[in-house]
GROMACS .gro file of C-alpha atoms in nm:
model
  277
    1UNK     CA    1  11.204   4.081   4.076
    2UNK     CA    2  11.230   4.082   4.455
    3UNK     CA    3  11.001   3.865   4.662
    4UNK     CA    4  10.952   3.931   5.032
    5UNK     CA    5  10.814   3.657   5.253
    6UNK     CA    6  10.644   3.774   5.571
    7UNK     CA    7  10.607   3.504   5.835
    8UNK     CA    8  10.371   3.514   6.130
    9UNK     CA    9  10.322   3.288   6.427
   10UNK     CA   10  10.004   3.092   6.493
   11UNK     CA   11   9.919   3.333   6.775
   12UNK     CA   12   9.963   3.632   6.542
   13UNK     CA   13   9.740   3.464   6.283
   14UNK     CA   14   9.472   3.400   6.545
   15UNK     CA   15   9.497   3.760   6.664
   16UNK     CA   16   9.457   3.888   6.309
   17UNK     CA   17   9.160   3.663   6.234
   18UNK     CA   18   8.990   3.747   6.565
   19UNK     CA   19   8.990   4.120   6.489
   20UNK     CA   20   8.867   4.322   6.785
   21UNK     CA   21   8.612   4.600   6.751
   22UNK     CA   22   8.714   4.964   6.769
   23UNK     CA   23   8.673   5.175   7.083
   24UNK     CA   24   8.601   5.484   6.871
   25UNK     CA   25   8.338   5.697   7.044
   26UNK     CA   26   8.454   5.602   7.394
   27UNK     CA   27   8.437   5.965   7.513
   28UNK     CA   28   8.416   6.242   7.252
   29UNK     CA   29   8.515   6.516   7.498
   30UNK     CA   30   8.851   6.347   7.548
   31UNK     CA   31   8.918   6.156   7.226
   32UNK     CA   32   8.692   6.318   6.964
   33UNK     CA   33   8.644   6.025   6.720
   34UNK     CA   34   8.907   5.804   6.886
   35UNK     CA   35   9.078   5.632   7.049
   36UNK     CA   36   9.232   5.416   6.779
   37UNK     CA   37   9.315   5.045   6.809
   38UNK     CA   38   9.657   4.975   6.968
   39UNK     CA   39   9.679   5.325   7.120
   40UNK     CA   40   9.825   5.361   7.469
   41UNK     CA   41   9.680   5.637   7.687
   42UNK     CA   42   9.803   5.762   8.023
   43UNK     CA   43   9.569   5.913   8.284
   44UNK     CA   44   9.743   6.094   8.569
   45UNK     CA   45   9.609   6.297   8.856
   46UNK     CA   46   9.611   6.356   9.229
   47UNK     CA   47   9.377   6.201   9.487
   48UNK     CA   48   9.004   6.263   9.438
   49UNK     CA   49   9.040   6.398   9.083
   50UNK     CA   50   8.840   6.108   8.938
   51UNK     CA   51   9.095   5.875   8.777
   52UNK     CA   52   8.926   5.549   8.874
   53UNK     CA   53   8.580   5.701   8.828
   54UNK     CA   54   8.676   5.796   8.472
   55UNK     CA   55   8.783   5.437   8.406
   56UNK     CA   56   8.449   5.324   8.551
   57UNK     CA   57   8.269   5.547   8.300
   58UNK     CA   58   8.481   5.402   8.019
   59UNK     CA   59   8.373   5.055   8.132
   60UNK     CA   60   8.006   5.155   8.137
   61UNK     CA   61   8.025   5.307   7.789
   62UNK     CA   62   8.209   5.004   7.654
   63UNK     CA   63   7.997   4.721   7.793
   64UNK     CA   64   7.649   4.868   7.736
   65UNK     CA   65   7.473   4.801   7.403
   66UNK     CA   66   7.400   5.078   7.150
   67UNK     CA   67   7.022   5.037   7.191
   68UNK     CA   68   6.782   4.896   7.447
   69UNK     CA   69   6.402   4.893   7.406
   70UNK     CA   70   6.409   5.184   7.155
   71UNK     CA   71   6.635   5.383   7.389
   72UNK     CA   72   6.963   5.503   7.240
   73UNK     CA   73   7.234   5.423   7.496
   74UNK     CA   74   7.527   5.473   7.254
   75UNK     CA   75   7.716   5.189   7.420
   76UNK     CA   76   7.996   5.017   7.230
   77UNK     CA   77   7.900   4.660   7.329
   78UNK     CA   78   8.265   4.553   7.356
   79UNK     CA   79   8.457   4.362   7.619
   80UNK     CA   80   8.685   4.524   7.877
   81UNK     CA   81   8.971   4.379   8.080
   82UNK     CA   82   9.036   4.574   8.401
   83UNK     CA   83   9.364   4.497   8.578
   84UNK     CA   84   9.307   4.620   8.933
   85UNK     CA   85   9.606   4.679   9.161
   86UNK     CA   86   9.503   4.969   9.389
   87UNK     CA   87   9.170   4.832   9.519
   88UNK     CA   88   9.002   5.156   9.414
   89UNK     CA   89   8.754   5.009   9.167
   90UNK     CA   90   8.407   4.946   9.310
   91UNK     CA   91   8.171   4.721   9.115
   92UNK     CA   92   7.870   4.860   9.303
   93UNK     CA   93   7.961   5.210   9.188
   94UNK     CA   94   7.967   5.082   8.830
   95UNK     CA   95   7.623   4.922   8.872
   96UNK     CA   96   7.481   5.242   9.025
   97UNK     CA   97   7.625   5.453   8.743
   98UNK     CA   98   7.473   5.221   8.484
   99UNK     CA   99   7.132   5.226   8.653
  100UNK     CA  100   7.124   5.606   8.678
  101UNK     CA  101   7.241   5.639   8.318
  102UNK     CA  102   6.973   5.402   8.184
  103UNK     CA  103   6.699   5.573   8.386
  104UNK     CA  104   6.812   5.916   8.268
  105UNK     CA  105   6.808   5.806   7.904
  106UNK     CA  106   6.467   5.640   7.934
  107UNK     CA  107   6.314   5.938   8.117
  108UNK     CA  108   6.439   6.181   7.850
  109UNK     CA  109   6.256   5.972   7.589
  110UNK     CA  110   5.941   5.938   7.800
  111UNK     CA  111   5.982   5.561   7.812
  112UNK     CA  112   5.914   5.362   8.128
  113UNK     CA  113   6.141   5.064   8.195
  114UNK     CA  114   6.068   4.799   8.454
  115UNK     CA  115   6.331   4.761   8.727
  116UNK     CA  116   6.367   4.394   8.635
  117UNK     CA  117   6.453   4.489   8.276
  118UNK     CA  118   6.717   4.734   8.398
  119UNK     CA  119   6.870   4.470   8.625
  120UNK     CA  120   6.876   4.215   8.342
  121UNK     CA  121   7.042   4.465   8.108
  122UNK     CA  122   7.309   4.545   8.367
  123UNK     CA  123   7.374   4.176   8.436
  124UNK     CA  124   7.408   4.091   8.068
  125UNK     CA  125   7.637   4.392   8.011
  126UNK     CA  126   7.860   4.291   8.303
  127UNK     CA  127   7.938   3.972   8.113
  128UNK     CA  128   8.156   4.197   7.895
  129UNK     CA  129   8.377   4.293   8.193
  130UNK     CA  130   8.674   4.080   8.299
  131UNK     CA  131   8.821   4.190   8.633
  132UNK     CA  132   9.175   4.076   8.712
  133UNK     CA  133   9.289   4.168   9.064
  134UNK     CA  134   9.661   4.162   9.147
  135UNK     CA  135   9.819   4.185   9.492
  136UNK     CA  136  10.189   4.180   9.405
  137UNK     CA  137  10.429   4.268   9.126
  138UNK     CA  138  10.497   3.904   9.026
  139UNK     CA  139  10.123   3.842   9.010
  140UNK     CA  140  10.084   4.151   8.789
  141UNK     CA  141  10.345   4.032   8.539
  142UNK     CA  142  10.192   3.684   8.527
  143UNK     CA  143   9.856   3.851   8.460
  144UNK     CA  144  10.006   4.054   8.174
  145UNK     CA  145  10.121   3.734   8.006
  146UNK     CA  146   9.782   3.568   8.051
  147UNK     CA  147   9.600   3.847   7.866
  148UNK     CA  148   9.677   3.718   7.511
  149UNK     CA  149   9.496   3.392   7.594
  150UNK     CA  150   9.198   3.591   7.721
  151UNK     CA  151   9.194   3.799   7.403
  152UNK     CA  152   9.185   3.488   7.187
  153UNK     CA  153   8.907   3.328   7.393
  154UNK     CA  154   8.712   3.655   7.413
  155UNK     CA  155   8.753   3.841   7.081
  156UNK     CA  156   8.492   4.095   7.192
  157UNK     CA  157   8.750   4.256   7.424
  158UNK     CA  158   8.870   4.588   7.280
  159UNK     CA  159   8.984   4.780   7.587
  160UNK     CA  160   9.256   4.703   7.844
  161UNK     CA  161   9.256   4.914   8.162
  162UNK     CA  162   9.529   4.917   8.428
  163UNK     CA  163   9.460   5.095   8.759
  164UNK     CA  164   9.740   5.172   8.842
  165UNK     CA  165  10.107   5.142   8.741
  166UNK     CA  166  10.230   5.273   9.077
  167UNK     CA  167  10.078   5.015   9.312
  168UNK     CA  168  10.383   4.791   9.357
  169UNK     CA  169  10.666   5.043   9.308
  170UNK     CA  170  10.778   5.045   9.673
  171UNK     CA  171  10.751   4.667   9.688
  172UNK     CA  172  10.971   4.635   9.378
  173UNK     CA  173  11.229   4.887   9.504
  174UNK     CA  174  11.263   4.696   9.834
  175UNK     CA  175  11.333   4.379   9.638
  176UNK     CA  176  11.607   4.548   9.433
  177UNK     CA  177  11.402   4.666   9.135
  178UNK     CA  178  11.421   4.986   8.931
  179UNK     CA  179  11.433   5.300   9.149
  180UNK     CA  180  11.395   5.570   8.883
  181UNK     CA  181  11.020   5.625   8.872
  182UNK     CA  182  10.992   5.726   8.506
  183UNK     CA  183  11.195   5.425   8.393
  184UNK     CA  184  10.993   5.194   8.621
  185UNK     CA  185  10.665   5.318   8.475
  186UNK     CA  186  10.790   5.298   8.116
  187UNK     CA  187  10.924   4.944   8.159
  188UNK     CA  188  10.604   4.820   8.322
  189UNK     CA  189  10.381   4.968   8.051
  190UNK     CA  190  10.615   4.833   7.786
  191UNK     CA  191  10.570   4.477   7.916
  192UNK     CA  192  10.193   4.516   7.889
  193UNK     CA  193  10.224   4.668   7.541
  194UNK     CA  194  10.436   4.377   7.419
  195UNK     CA  195  10.180   4.129   7.552
  196UNK     CA  196   9.889   4.288   7.363
  197UNK     CA  197  10.075   4.423   7.058
  198UNK     CA  198   9.938   4.157   6.823
  199UNK     CA  199   9.579   4.253   6.906
  200UNK     CA  200   9.371   4.553   6.802
  201UNK     CA  201   9.298   4.667   7.156
  202UNK     CA  202   9.330   5.008   7.322
  203UNK     CA  203   9.532   5.029   7.645
  204UNK     CA  204   9.465   5.290   7.915
  205UNK     CA  205   9.652   5.309   8.245
  206UNK     CA  206   9.644   5.541   8.547
  207UNK     CA  207   9.916   5.678   8.768
  208UNK     CA  208   9.929   5.934   9.053
  209UNK     CA  209  10.049   6.282   8.956
  210UNK     CA  210  10.340   6.254   9.203
  211UNK     CA  211  10.461   5.934   9.037
  212UNK     CA  212  10.746   6.083   8.834
  213UNK     CA  213  11.114   6.157   8.887
  214UNK     CA  214  11.211   6.501   9.020
  215UNK     CA  215  11.414   6.575   8.706
  216UNK     CA  216  11.145   6.425   8.485
  217UNK     CA  217  11.112   6.544   8.126
  218UNK     CA  218  10.779   6.447   7.972
  219UNK     CA  219  10.835   6.196   7.696
  220UNK     CA  220  10.728   6.281   7.344
  221UNK     CA  221  10.405   6.136   7.214
  222UNK     CA  222  10.402   5.888   6.929
  223UNK     CA  223  10.167   5.957   6.639
  224UNK     CA  224  10.132   5.588   6.561
  225UNK     CA  225  10.088   5.313   6.822
  226UNK     CA  226  10.436   5.194   6.919
  227UNK     CA  227  10.571   4.973   7.197
  228UNK     CA  228  10.751   5.189   7.452
  229UNK     CA  229  10.558   5.504   7.363
  230UNK     CA  230  10.225   5.659   7.460
  231UNK     CA  231   9.984   5.831   7.222
  232UNK     CA  232   9.789   6.054   7.460
  233UNK     CA  233   9.806   6.181   7.814
  234UNK     CA  234   9.506   6.297   8.019
  235UNK     CA  235   9.596   6.493   8.332
  236UNK     CA  236   9.320   6.552   8.588
  237UNK     CA  237   9.352   6.846   8.830
  238UNK     CA  238   9.149   7.059   9.067
  239UNK     CA  239   9.055   7.395   8.913
  240UNK     CA  240   9.282   7.667   9.053
  241UNK     CA  241   9.010   7.926   9.121
  242UNK     CA  242   8.669   7.757   9.108
  243UNK     CA  243   8.569   7.523   9.390
  244UNK     CA  244   8.417   7.184   9.306
  245UNK     CA  245   8.549   7.224   8.951
  246UNK     CA  246   8.820   7.021   8.779
  247UNK     CA  247   9.026   7.048   8.461
  248UNK     CA  248   9.132   6.766   8.230
  249UNK     CA  249   9.424   6.842   7.999
  250UNK     CA  250   9.443   6.609   7.699
  251UNK     CA  251   9.770   6.605   7.506
  252UNK     CA  252   9.885   6.419   7.198
  253UNK     CA  253  10.155   6.471   6.936
  254UNK     CA  254   9.997   6.780   6.779
  255UNK     CA  255   9.751   6.941   7.020
  256UNK     CA  256   9.656   7.016   7.378
  257UNK     CA  257   9.292   7.040   7.485
  258UNK     CA  258   9.143   7.142   7.818
  259UNK     CA  259   8.802   7.024   7.936
  260UNK     CA  260   8.643   7.144   8.260
  261UNK     CA  261   8.437   6.896   8.458
  262UNK     CA  262   8.252   6.839   8.782
  263UNK     CA  263   8.202   6.516   8.977
  264UNK     CA  264   7.864   6.400   9.108
  265UNK     CA  265   7.673   6.074   9.158
  266UNK     CA  266   7.648   6.037   8.779
  267UNK     CA  267   8.025   6.051   8.734
  268UNK     CA  268   8.235   6.311   8.556
  269UNK     CA  269   8.025   6.580   8.385
  270UNK     CA  270   8.208   6.770   8.109
  271UNK     CA  271   8.162   7.148   8.086
  272UNK     CA  272   8.362   7.311   7.805
  273UNK     CA  273   8.678   7.283   7.600
  274UNK     CA  274   8.977   7.496   7.506
  275UNK     CA  275   9.211   7.381   7.231
  276UNK     CA  276   9.562   7.494   7.141
  277UNK     CA  277   9.762   7.357   6.853
   0.00000   0.00000   0.00000
């Protein structure tokens, strides 16, 4: 009879015992019932296509509670770590989105909420957001390695966001770093994946659409979460023929889905979907 002994470190044991909640239901238009724990998702797009705004909506959905005063908010009530490198994230925009969302939900149910109650709800929900701002590549890598400690201290965290992977590329190239853009991006994401691999968290990062090598061949998607691989890609683009309209293309290992959307003061509004297997 063969016996196999599986050893784990104290950190791995802590990570397993402090199991993090799922982010399932984060955005059904993009992920259906997902995303799954440990998935890595890439969001790419040009300027003004809504990359950071989409992350802001993910934050809102994640940190709000499911219910508030008999109003169904469908929030996930989980923690979020946002690693901010591009200075595009605006906390006031998040607060405004949350306020409009809560008012819209309460109005549709014919329920009046006092402004003080809305402010208190937003403040309590913001306790679920951990904002880590980085101004250089060394600072970013130090931040990556600090995340496991944060995940142990705050087991409510289920979502890691990085906006974006391209911020320090020129800085790194000038100091003798990797020049090939695809390899640079893959290595950077891989470091983050290794840091959070022992934890059931979902990782989403953004990058500009131009941030790829000229001879780039899109890497294959991994079905299962795996260090060095991504599970989904969301590409945001302007619609070719309709003004003020955008298209999100969501790809994974077995399908490609297109969702049209507009952008207004309530964020990204999804229109319709097309799916091809």
